[in-house]
Amino acid sequence: MSTDATTPREPVLSLSSRTVVFGAVGAALYGVLGLFSFLIPGTQAVTVRPAFALVPFFGKRFGVVAGFFVGLVGNAIIDLISGYGLTYWNWSVANGLVGAVAALIFLYLPPIASEAVRLVVTALGALLATAIGLLFVVTDLWVQSIDLKTVFTLNYLPALLADGIAVVILTPALDAIWEPLSKRTGR
Amino acid sequence: MDVTPRYLGAGSFLSRRDPRVLLLVPVLYLVAVAGIDDLRAVLLCTAVALVYYRAAGIPWRGVRANWVFMLTITTILVVVNSILTSAETRVDGNAEVLFTAPITHTAITWTTLSYASTILVRYISLAMVGFPVAFNIAPSDLGVAFARLGLSQRLAYGVDLTFRFLPSTWASLHETVDAQRIRGYEHSRSRNPVKKLLALRPVVIPLTVNALMDAEDTVNAMDLRGFGGRHRTWMRELAFDRIDRLILAGFAAMAAVMVTAKILGLTGTVWVP
Amino acid sequence: MTALIEVRDASVRYLSTGQTALRGTGLTVGPGDLTLVSGPSGCGKSTLLRLVNGLIPHSYRAEVTGEVLVGGRPVAGQTIREVSSVVGTMLQDPRKQIVGTTVAAEIAFGPENLGLPREEIRLRIDEVARRVGISHLLDRATASLSGGELQMVAFAGVLAMRPKVVIVDEPLANLDPAASLRLMAEIRRFTDEGGAAVVVEHRIEEILPFGPTEVLYLEEGAPRYQGPVEGFLQVAPVGHVKLPFATLVSRAAELPTVPMIRRSVPETSTPRLSYQGVSLGYGERTVLSDIDLALGSCERVAVLGPNGAGKSTLLRAAVTLVTASRGEVLVDGSPIAERSVLSLATTFGYVFQNPGQALFSATVGQELAFGPRNLGMSPEEIAAESEKALRAVLLDGEKDIMDRPPRTLSFGQQRRLTVALALAMRPRTLILDEPTAGQDLHTTTEFMGHSLAARSVESVYFITHDVDLALTYADRIIVVDQGGVAADASPAELARDTGIWSRAGLAATSLVRAVRDHLPDAGSIPHPFDLARRVSLLAPSTPSPKEGTTPS
Ligand SMILES: Nc1ncnc2c1ncn2[C@@H]1O[C@H](COP(=O)(O)OP(=O)(O)OP(=O)(O)O)[C@@H](O)[C@H]1O
Ligand SMILES: Nc1ncnc2c1ncn2[C@@H]1O[C@H](COP(=O)(O)OP(=O)(O)OP(=O)(O)O)[C@@H](O)[C@H]1O
Ligand SMILES: [Mg+2]
Ligand SMILES: [Mg+2]
């Protein structure tokens, strides 16, 4: 459990109390902040949920399990609180996958010294994770029996656009602030 | 605003069930209705879903807004889906064209309408079996329920812990917004989404960073109280009673029948009156 | 009988920083012992506790030398779970360590993890809850509890695991004096019944009445004093530990001279902040009702009162974070509703209790610029103001301070930075919410000194649980209790009002008693050191330091 704070601390799929607590903290943050969203002007359906940026951030910093947990449980809680029930469960899974994929992407990236490059890489990595993770919503094909074209034009692409903006802007900002602190917690 | 999920169906038939039943039924139901194109079959399942929903005793006033929202979204989805694509897959050339849709000039036939209704009804019925998960399970029962469904003990506790963190996160959010407001922070009124997102940093960042720093202490506190052993007692005792088993068996049977029917190709074609 | 905890010549070096946090420290705790550990911030108190409960070396990466035995066996050879069956730990802030959504669930958490049968757990919950007097809370959500209640619940959660020793890290930091007494009484009872306790605390005076068997005073990671209380009072560094007044008198010769804090300009006629028949609350719930109060533009006002009485609520109304449901709040004579948030921000600099709450920028410089920029100041003005503000809180000496990430500063520095953030907006009145909770005396003195002396600031209103702090630094003390103002008087008058000390979650400290006995009944009072010197001249027959340790 005790390794250097700057290198990945634990095996990829480990499940320590840290993972559990950070997952829960992230899910609660996502659940609360995710209640706020706004429409991109000029579109009718593209709502940006700024808190989505937390999902790849938690994946990157706290690993596959925590990232998946934050996306899955966080999104499910937003749905529960706003009262959609669990009807959109596959979207929760898609959110979870974004966190997990982000964790995997950054796990295999070498450490980057330059701060500016790191910011850009964080943004791109998080965007890529979002693009991959959200692909899971093609399950709407089966769950809702709508066809591929609709899934893409009405579900996947708007979500990617909205979440992509949030991720590109907020994830690097969060990550940059956490960088010096992660070394300081000294575990 | 209250950030804990609302527990609306207190005292109803479904609330008295083992929470695992409420979690499993939607899964079984989804298996049953997925991929069925025949409106009659879907209506049959929907009748079952409706009875189930009624048993949840969720007051209409509490969920009216949710239903309106769902119906709107789904209707848009269904309409777009039919208009965009029905021309390609669902129409046999000599069906009677009822009218053509504006703009896309898609020919609308009985088949199109029937198929659209199938999607809509299926979706509504899925919501009916899904709502009790949201409103009939006490949040404190979720962790145990998952644990007893075979999820890792630790992750299951993570679910409980998430509900523990919800109200305190909400309170911290308020405090952070207050602290920034007296430094002159205001919500961005810009229409530019990028500006809007940038303007959220003074709230999102300290809230997240604080939560993470506090979490270090929580991790320690949990370790110190023996968290993470192989065996863990859950104070909430869960046991299926006879009714629980009957309900699960019923839905399992329905899923089995529908899947069989699907395999036999009985429900794969769009029903035209 | 074997010792429960045995630490011999232990040193700890954290590998993440390479810093040695503890050197050559020993500690022996047996049944019935109550050990007090104290020392300035960063001296290694928490590190010592981590050593004893197994977090070091099991969770923290650290190099340990020396011997640490718990229950007669080396800690390194036991898991944290095994250690926790002997040592129960209560960390500093209960808010961070409570994991249950309800009180019953919280108490059950430990026994659940031990895999005990349900029946047994239920018995333990009832027993422990009865013991610490929280049976009526069992069904309540933990999120709805007050600070004092939370602390008791956290303690119950530890007791439910039936440890032989409890170790407690700064339990009193956020508690009002009455709640502190209750908690300490429970800890004492635990040791009287055969358990043992190690308590880390800055508020020594509040521990002394409970008769600690041993005091360990650490400085820079090494023990500076270890032994009985009497000896400790003789040698404790006066400027760094808050000692009972009688001890100050007996050691009057050693007391340093205290600089006079500049008195502000004379009072103007319009009060800065006035409440006229004001009721304040949240949603349906009214916290304070019918408040009539006027706070002057050049006053130093302290607000005291029990946990949850509405102290923060009262002052939050000054910056419209709460709005009056009845009555009217006036700022400089005009209704607050007519003032914009920004104009209020330049009138009141409000410093919240938790410094981290507002820090979000990548550097201190950017953080300082945020407020002034919202006010529309020019970059040159901002730079000048930032400079001035940092100087006022003595952070300007720190190397590269402007480029440091704010959250990497030490906790005390972060606190001072938040004051600088407020000062950079050029407020005329500073409002501080529990500015010194959990800090040692030296830090407290520095912090209050700087805040009160900041140029441009005409008046300071501060909320605190520290009665002595209020007596020392305020011209006027307001006690909030039971939905209203329970007292409003000068420090000397308040000290005389014997009734108030038994109510309102307060407890008379030795300083209060000294003020009552030795000072005329009006006006502000001198610094405790000056008072002690004066008293020692009046009564050459030095009272024994032990006197201060008996509760009144
Ligand atoms: N996890 C850690 N990694 C590296 N250094 C640490 C760690 N925790 C504490 N330290 C350092 O060790 C020293 C002692 O810290 P410790 O927390 O024990 O002090 P403390 O006496 O409890 O202070 P306080 O009264 O502020 O709580 C400090 O200089 C601190 O910066
Ligand atoms: N945002 C809020 N919403 C609802 N209730 C609140 C809110 N903030 C405080 N309260 C309640 O109002 C009461 C007064 O709270 P306040 O924070 O003013 O107390 P306090 O005197 O500052 O206590 P403490 O010494 O613990 O800081 C408490 O019972 C608290 O639970
Ligand atoms: Mg400490
Ligand atoms: Mg307060």
PDB file of N, CA, C and O in Angstrom, chain C residues 199-254:
ATOM      1  N   VAL C 199      -4.086  11.817  25.240  1.00  0.00           N
ATOM      2  CA  VAL C 199      -4.804  12.947  24.661  1.00  0.00           C
ATOM      3  C   VAL C 199      -3.804  13.973  24.145  1.00  0.00           C
ATOM      4  O   VAL C 199      -2.939  14.429  24.896  1.00  0.00           O
ATOM      5  N   VAL C 200      -3.929  14.318  22.859  1.00  0.00           N
ATOM      6  CA  VAL C 200      -3.123  15.406  22.300  1.00  0.00           C
ATOM      7  C   VAL C 200      -3.961  16.657  22.348  1.00  0.00           C
ATOM      8  O   VAL C 200      -5.093  16.655  21.855  1.00  0.00           O
ATOM      9  N   GLU C 201      -3.490  17.721  22.954  1.00  0.00           N
ATOM     10  CA  GLU C 201      -4.313  18.915  23.042  1.00  0.00           C
ATOM     11  C   GLU C 201      -3.482  20.170  23.276  1.00  0.00           C
ATOM     12  O   GLU C 201      -2.452  20.146  23.939  1.00  0.00           O
ATOM     13  N   HIS C 202      -3.932  21.269  22.674  1.00  0.00           N
ATOM     14  CA  HIS C 202      -3.325  22.571  22.965  1.00  0.00           C
ATOM     15  C   HIS C 202      -3.975  23.213  24.181  1.00  0.00           C
ATOM     16  O   HIS C 202      -3.368  24.008  24.870  1.00  0.00           O
ATOM     17  N   ARG C 203      -5.243  22.906  24.379  1.00  0.00           N
ATOM     18  CA  ARG C 203      -5.974  23.594  25.448  1.00  0.00           C
ATOM     19  C   ARG C 203      -5.713  22.896  26.779  1.00  0.00           C
ATOM     20  O   ARG C 203      -6.576  22.261  27.373  1.00  0.00           O
ATOM     21  N   ILE C 204      -4.502  23.065  27.251  1.00  0.00           N
ATOM     22  CA  ILE C 204      -4.040  22.345  28.443  1.00  0.00           C
ATOM     23  C   ILE C 204      -4.892  22.627  29.657  1.00  0.00           C
ATOM     24  O   ILE C 204      -5.247  21.730  30.424  1.00  0.00           O
ATOM     25  N   GLU C 205      -5.266  23.888  29.813  1.00  0.00           N
ATOM     26  CA  GLU C 205      -5.980  24.246  31.032  1.00  0.00           C
ATOM     27  C   GLU C 205      -7.257  23.422  31.186  1.00  0.00           C
ATOM     28  O   GLU C 205      -7.669  23.109  32.298  1.00  0.00           O
ATOM     29  N   GLU C 206      -7.863  23.083  30.056  1.00  0.00           N
ATOM     30  CA  GLU C 206      -9.105  22.331  30.151  1.00  0.00           C
ATOM     31  C   GLU C 206      -8.880  20.857  30.473  1.00  0.00           C
ATOM     32  O   GLU C 206      -9.789  20.143  30.858  1.00  0.00           O
ATOM     33  N   ILE C 207      -7.645  20.381  30.293  1.00  0.00           N
ATOM     34  CA  ILE C 207      -7.349  18.982  30.605  1.00  0.00           C
ATOM     35  C   ILE C 207      -6.930  18.844  32.070  1.00  0.00           C
ATOM     36  O   ILE C 207      -7.215  17.844  32.718  1.00  0.00           O
ATOM     37  N   LEU C 208      -6.257  19.866  32.593  1.00  0.00           N
ATOM     38  CA  LEU C 208      -5.689  19.749  33.936  1.00  0.00           C
ATOM     39  C   LEU C 208      -6.686  19.312  35.007  1.00  0.00           C
ATOM     40  O   LEU C 208      -6.353  18.470  35.840  1.00  0.00           O
ATOM     41  N   PRO C 209      -7.916  19.831  35.014  1.00  0.00           N
ATOM     42  CA  PRO C 209      -8.842  19.411  36.068  1.00  0.00           C
ATOM     43  C   PRO C 209      -9.104  17.916  36.075  1.00  0.00           C
ATOM     44  O   PRO C 209      -9.574  17.378  37.062  1.00  0.00           O
ATOM     45  N   PHE C 210      -8.788  17.220  34.979  1.00  0.00           N
ATOM     46  CA  PHE C 210      -9.079  15.797  34.925  1.00  0.00           C
ATOM     47  C   PHE C 210      -7.879  14.960  35.353  1.00  0.00           C
ATOM     48  O   PHE C 210      -7.858  13.745  35.172  1.00  0.00           O
ATOM     49  N   GLY C 211      -6.881  15.640  35.892  1.00  0.00           N
ATOM     50  CA  GLY C 211      -5.771  14.939  36.525  1.00  0.00           C
ATOM     51  C   GLY C 211      -4.975  14.019  35.632  1.00  0.00           C
ATOM     52  O   GLY C 211      -4.916  12.813  35.875  1.00  0.00           O
ATOM     53  N   PRO C 212      -4.338  14.534  34.566  1.00  0.00           N
ATOM     54  CA  PRO C 212      -3.490  13.664  33.749  1.00  0.00           C
ATOM     55  C   PRO C 212      -2.360  13.096  34.590  1.00  0.00           C
ATOM     56  O   PRO C 212      -1.816  13.786  35.447  1.00  0.00           O
ATOM     57  N   THR C 213      -2.037  11.828  34.371  1.00  0.00           N
ATOM     58  CA  THR C 213      -0.985  11.207  35.165  1.00  0.00           C
ATOM     59  C   THR C 213       0.390  11.612  34.674  1.00  0.00           C
ATOM     60  O   THR C 213       1.350  11.596  35.421  1.00  0.00           O
ATOM     61  N   GLU C 214       0.459  11.949  33.368  1.00  0.00           N
ATOM     62  CA  GLU C 214       1.767  12.312  32.842  1.00  0.00           C
ATOM     63  C   GLU C 214       1.596  13.334  31.719  1.00  0.00           C
ATOM     64  O   GLU C 214       0.594  13.320  31.007  1.00  0.00           O
ATOM     65  N   VAL C 215       2.566  14.222  31.587  1.00  0.00           N
ATOM     66  CA  VAL C 215       2.550  15.166  30.478  1.00  0.00           C
ATOM     67  C   VAL C 215       3.794  14.925  29.637  1.00  0.00           C
ATOM     68  O   VAL C 215       4.893  14.765  30.168  1.00  0.00           O
ATOM     69  N   LEU C 216       3.584  14.863  28.310  1.00  0.00           N
ATOM     70  CA  LEU C 216       4.725  14.786  27.395  1.00  0.00           C
ATOM     71  C   LEU C 216       4.686  16.030  26.545  1.00  0.00           C
ATOM     72  O   LEU C 216       3.716  16.271  25.833  1.00  0.00           O
ATOM     73  N   TYR C 217       5.715  16.855  26.682  1.00  0.00           N
ATOM     74  CA  TYR C 217       5.745  18.086  25.886  1.00  0.00           C
ATOM     75  C   TYR C 217       6.820  17.952  24.823  1.00  0.00           C
ATOM     76  O   TYR C 217       7.996  17.744  25.133  1.00  0.00           O
ATOM     77  N   LEU C 218       6.405  18.021  23.552  1.00  0.00           N
ATOM     78  CA  LEU C 218       7.343  17.844  22.448  1.00  0.00           C
ATOM     79  C   LEU C 218       7.697  19.188  21.845  1.00  0.00           C
ATOM     80  O   LEU C 218       6.885  20.111  21.827  1.00  0.00           O
ATOM     81  N   GLU C 219       8.911  19.277  21.366  1.00  0.00           N
ATOM     82  CA  GLU C 219       9.302  20.455  20.615  1.00  0.00           C
ATOM     83  C   GLU C 219      10.199  20.001  19.476  1.00  0.00           C
ATOM     84  O   GLU C 219      11.173  19.289  19.694  1.00  0.00           O
ATOM     85  N   GLU C 220       9.856  20.390  18.281  1.00  0.00           N
ATOM     86  CA  GLU C 220      10.616  20.002  17.097  1.00  0.00           C
ATOM     87  C   GLU C 220      10.942  18.517  17.090  1.00  0.00           C
ATOM     88  O   GLU C 220      12.070  18.104  16.826  1.00  0.00           O
ATOM     89  N   GLY C 221       9.963  17.738  17.424  1.00  0.00           N
ATOM     90  CA  GLY C 221      10.107  16.297  17.282  1.00  0.00           C
ATOM     91  C   GLY C 221      10.785  15.596  18.440  1.00  0.00           C
ATOM     92  O   GLY C 221      10.896  14.378  18.442  1.00  0.00           O
ATOM     93  N   ALA C 222      11.244  16.341  19.444  1.00  0.00           N
ATOM     94  CA  ALA C 222      11.915  15.682  20.557  1.00  0.00           C
ATOM     95  C   ALA C 222      11.225  16.040  21.863  1.00  0.00           C
ATOM     96  O   ALA C 222      10.684  17.136  22.004  1.00  0.00           O
ATOM     97  N   PRO C 223      11.231  15.112  22.835  1.00  0.00           N
ATOM     98  CA  PRO C 223      10.587  15.427  24.104  1.00  0.00           C
ATOM     99  C   PRO C 223      11.356  16.528  24.823  1.00  0.00           C
ATOM    100  O   PRO C 223      12.571  16.485  24.900  1.00  0.00           O
ATOM    101  N   ARG C 224      10.609  17.526  25.286  1.00  0.00           N
ATOM    102  CA  ARG C 224      11.297  18.574  26.020  1.00  0.00           C
ATOM    103  C   ARG C 224      10.986  18.446  27.502  1.00  0.00           C
ATOM    104  O   ARG C 224      11.770  18.801  28.346  1.00  0.00           O
ATOM    105  N   TYR C 225       9.809  17.891  27.786  1.00  0.00           N
ATOM    106  CA  TYR C 225       9.488  17.597  29.180  1.00  0.00           C
ATOM    107  C   TYR C 225       8.673  16.321  29.219  1.00  0.00           C
ATOM    108  O   TYR C 225       7.811  16.095  28.366  1.00  0.00           O
ATOM    109  N   GLN C 226       8.936  15.485  30.189  1.00  0.00           N
ATOM    110  CA  GLN C 226       8.106  14.303  30.371  1.00  0.00           C
ATOM    111  C   GLN C 226       8.031  14.021  31.854  1.00  0.00           C
ATOM    112  O   GLN C 226       9.067  13.863  32.500  1.00  0.00           O
ATOM    113  N   GLY C 227       6.829  14.014  32.397  1.00  0.00           N
ATOM    114  CA  GLY C 227       6.721  13.794  33.833  1.00  0.00           C
ATOM    115  C   GLY C 227       5.382  14.270  34.360  1.00  0.00           C
ATOM    116  O   GLY C 227       4.451  14.485  33.598  1.00  0.00           O
ATOM    117  N   PRO C 228       5.287  14.465  35.666  1.00  0.00           N
ATOM    118  CA  PRO C 228       4.012  14.860  36.266  1.00  0.00           C
ATOM    119  C   PRO C 228       3.629  16.303  35.925  1.00  0.00           C
ATOM    120  O   PRO C 228       4.468  17.094  35.510  1.00  0.00           O
ATOM    121  N   VAL C 229       2.349  16.618  36.141  1.00  0.00           N
ATOM    122  CA  VAL C 229       1.812  17.925  35.783  1.00  0.00           C
ATOM    123  C   VAL C 229       2.529  19.067  36.506  1.00  0.00           C
ATOM    124  O   VAL C 229       2.874  20.076  35.900  1.00  0.00           O
ATOM    125  N   GLU C 230       2.780  18.882  37.798  1.00  0.00           N
ATOM    126  CA  GLU C 230       3.339  19.972  38.594  1.00  0.00           C
ATOM    127  C   GLU C 230       4.644  20.461  37.984  1.00  0.00           C
ATOM    128  O   GLU C 230       4.859  21.653  37.779  1.00  0.00           O
ATOM    129  N   GLY C 231       5.493  19.517  37.668  1.00  0.00           N
ATOM    130  CA  GLY C 231       6.778  19.873  37.088  1.00  0.00           C
ATOM    131  C   GLY C 231       6.596  20.565  35.748  1.00  0.00           C
ATOM    132  O   GLY C 231       7.308  21.512  35.424  1.00  0.00           O
ATOM    133  N   PHE C 232       5.633  20.091  34.996  1.00  0.00           N
ATOM    134  CA  PHE C 232       5.391  20.676  33.685  1.00  0.00           C
ATOM    135  C   PHE C 232       5.036  22.148  33.803  1.00  0.00           C
ATOM    136  O   PHE C 232       5.551  22.993  33.080  1.00  0.00           O
ATOM    137  N   LEU C 233       4.173  22.459  34.761  1.00  0.00           N
ATOM    138  CA  LEU C 233       3.754  23.850  34.915  1.00  0.00           C
ATOM    139  C   LEU C 233       4.929  24.743  35.286  1.00  0.00           C
ATOM    140  O   LEU C 233       4.952  25.918  34.963  1.00  0.00           O
ATOM    141  N   GLN C 234       5.914  24.157  35.951  1.00  0.00           N
ATOM    142  CA  GLN C 234       7.088  24.946  36.319  1.00  0.00           C
ATOM    143  C   GLN C 234       7.964  25.281  35.119  1.00  0.00           C
ATOM    144  O   GLN C 234       8.576  26.335  35.078  1.00  0.00           O
ATOM    145  N   VAL C 235       8.042  24.349  34.166  1.00  0.00           N
ATOM    146  CA  VAL C 235       9.023  24.529  33.096  1.00  0.00           C
ATOM    147  C   VAL C 235       8.425  24.848  31.731  1.00  0.00           C
ATOM    148  O   VAL C 235       9.157  25.202  30.812  1.00  0.00           O
ATOM    149  N   ALA C 236       7.107  24.723  31.598  1.00  0.00           N
ATOM    150  CA  ALA C 236       6.504  24.929  30.275  1.00  0.00           C
ATOM    151  C   ALA C 236       6.847  26.310  29.754  1.00  0.00           C
ATOM    152  O   ALA C 236       6.842  27.282  30.504  1.00  0.00           O
ATOM    153  N   PRO C 237       7.204  26.414  28.461  1.00  0.00           N
ATOM    154  CA  PRO C 237       7.537  27.726  27.904  1.00  0.00           C
ATOM    155  C   PRO C 237       6.312  28.641  27.902  1.00  0.00           C
ATOM    156  O   PRO C 237       5.290  28.310  27.293  1.00  0.00           O
ATOM    157  N   VAL C 238       6.423  29.789  28.566  1.00  0.00           N
ATOM    158  CA  VAL C 238       5.227  30.591  28.821  1.00  0.00           C
ATOM    159  C   VAL C 238       4.546  31.151  27.574  1.00  0.00           C
ATOM    160  O   VAL C 238       3.337  31.198  27.493  1.00  0.00           O
ATOM    161  N   GLY C 239       5.349  31.568  26.602  1.00  0.00           N
ATOM    162  CA  GLY C 239       4.726  32.172  25.427  1.00  0.00           C
ATOM    163  C   GLY C 239       4.085  31.145  24.502  1.00  0.00           C
ATOM    164  O   GLY C 239       3.394  31.502  23.554  1.00  0.00           O
ATOM    165  N   HIS C 240       4.311  29.869  24.764  1.00  0.00           N
ATOM    166  CA  HIS C 240       3.885  28.847  23.810  1.00  0.00           C
ATOM    167  C   HIS C 240       2.778  27.947  24.305  1.00  0.00           C
ATOM    168  O   HIS C 240       2.130  27.261  23.533  1.00  0.00           O
ATOM    169  N   VAL C 241       2.594  27.918  25.602  1.00  0.00           N
ATOM    170  CA  VAL C 241       1.556  27.065  26.161  1.00  0.00           C
ATOM    171  C   VAL C 241       0.651  27.940  27.002  1.00  0.00           C
ATOM    172  O   VAL C 241       1.124  28.785  27.752  1.00  0.00           O
ATOM    173  N   LYS C 242      -0.645  27.738  26.845  1.00  0.00           N
ATOM    174  CA  LYS C 242      -1.542  28.547  27.667  1.00  0.00           C
ATOM    175  C   LYS C 242      -1.623  27.917  29.042  1.00  0.00           C
ATOM    176  O   LYS C 242      -2.179  26.841  29.213  1.00  0.00           O
ATOM    177  N   LEU C 243      -1.055  28.607  30.007  1.00  0.00           N
ATOM    178  CA  LEU C 243      -0.980  28.049  31.350  1.00  0.00           C
ATOM    179  C   LEU C 243      -2.078  28.639  32.216  1.00  0.00           C
ATOM    180  O   LEU C 243      -2.553  29.744  31.964  1.00  0.00           O
ATOM    181  N   PRO C 244      -2.446  27.936  33.287  1.00  0.00           N
ATOM    182  CA  PRO C 244      -3.442  28.475  34.204  1.00  0.00           C
ATOM    183  C   PRO C 244      -2.926  29.790  34.794  1.00  0.00           C
ATOM    184  O   PRO C 244      -1.715  29.967  34.951  1.00  0.00           O
ATOM    185  N   PHE C 245      -3.829  30.676  35.121  1.00  0.00           N
ATOM    186  CA  PHE C 245      -3.433  32.006  35.565  1.00  0.00           C
ATOM    187  C   PHE C 245      -2.537  31.949  36.802  1.00  0.00           C
ATOM    188  O   PHE C 245      -1.567  32.686  36.914  1.00  0.00           O
ATOM    189  N   ALA C 246      -2.862  31.042  37.711  1.00  0.00           N
ATOM    190  CA  ALA C 246      -2.067  30.954  38.937  1.00  0.00           C
ATOM    191  C   ALA C 246      -0.616  30.639  38.606  1.00  0.00           C
ATOM    192  O   ALA C 246       0.306  31.138  39.256  1.00  0.00           O
ATOM    193  N   THR C 247      -0.391  29.803  37.582  1.00  0.00           N
ATOM    194  CA  THR C 247       0.968  29.498  37.176  1.00  0.00           C
ATOM    195  C   THR C 247       1.653  30.744  36.623  1.00  0.00           C
ATOM    196  O   THR C 247       2.822  31.009  36.905  1.00  0.00           O
ATOM    197  N   LEU C 248       0.901  31.499  35.826  1.00  0.00           N
ATOM    198  CA  LEU C 248       1.469  32.735  35.284  1.00  0.00           C
ATOM    199  C   LEU C 248       1.916  33.639  36.427  1.00  0.00           C
ATOM    200  O   LEU C 248       2.993  34.246  36.394  1.00  0.00           O
ATOM    201  N   VAL C 249       1.091  33.725  37.469  1.00  0.00           N
ATOM    202  CA  VAL C 249       1.431  34.601  38.586  1.00  0.00           C
ATOM    203  C   VAL C 249       2.701  34.113  39.269  1.00  0.00           C
ATOM    204  O   VAL C 249       3.615  34.886  39.533  1.00  0.00           O
ATOM    205  N   SER C 250       2.763  32.806  39.472  1.00  0.00           N
ATOM    206  CA  SER C 250       3.921  32.304  40.198  1.00  0.00           C
ATOM    207  C   SER C 250       5.186  32.413  39.357  1.00  0.00           C
ATOM    208  O   SER C 250       6.289  32.410  39.872  1.00  0.00           O
ATOM    209  N   ARG C 251       5.016  32.491  38.028  1.00  0.00           N
ATOM    210  CA  ARG C 251       6.205  32.608  37.186  1.00  0.00           C
ATOM    211  C   ARG C 251       6.288  34.000  36.555  1.00  0.00           C
ATOM    212  O   ARG C 251       6.850  34.174  35.482  1.00  0.00           O
ATOM    213  N   ALA C 252       5.726  34.985  37.261  1.00  0.00           N
ATOM    214  CA  ALA C 252       5.602  36.330  36.700  1.00  0.00           C
ATOM    215  C   ALA C 252       6.938  36.886  36.229  1.00  0.00           C
ATOM    216  O   ALA C 252       7.005  37.597  35.230  1.00  0.00           O
ATOM    217  N   ALA C 253       8.003  36.513  36.921  1.00  0.00           N
ATOM    218  CA  ALA C 253       9.303  37.075  36.584  1.00  0.00           C
ATOM    219  C   ALA C 253       9.742  36.691  35.171  1.00  0.00           C
ATOM    220  O   ALA C 253      10.469  37.421  34.513  1.00  0.00           O
ATOM    221  N   GLU C 254       9.295  35.516  34.705  1.00  0.00           N
ATOM    222  CA  GLU C 254       9.742  35.060  33.401  1.00  0.00           C
ATOM    223  C   GLU C 254       8.897  35.596  32.252  1.00  0.00           C
ATOM    224  O   GLU C 254       9.237  35.386  31.084  1.00  0.00           O
TER     225      GLU C 254
END
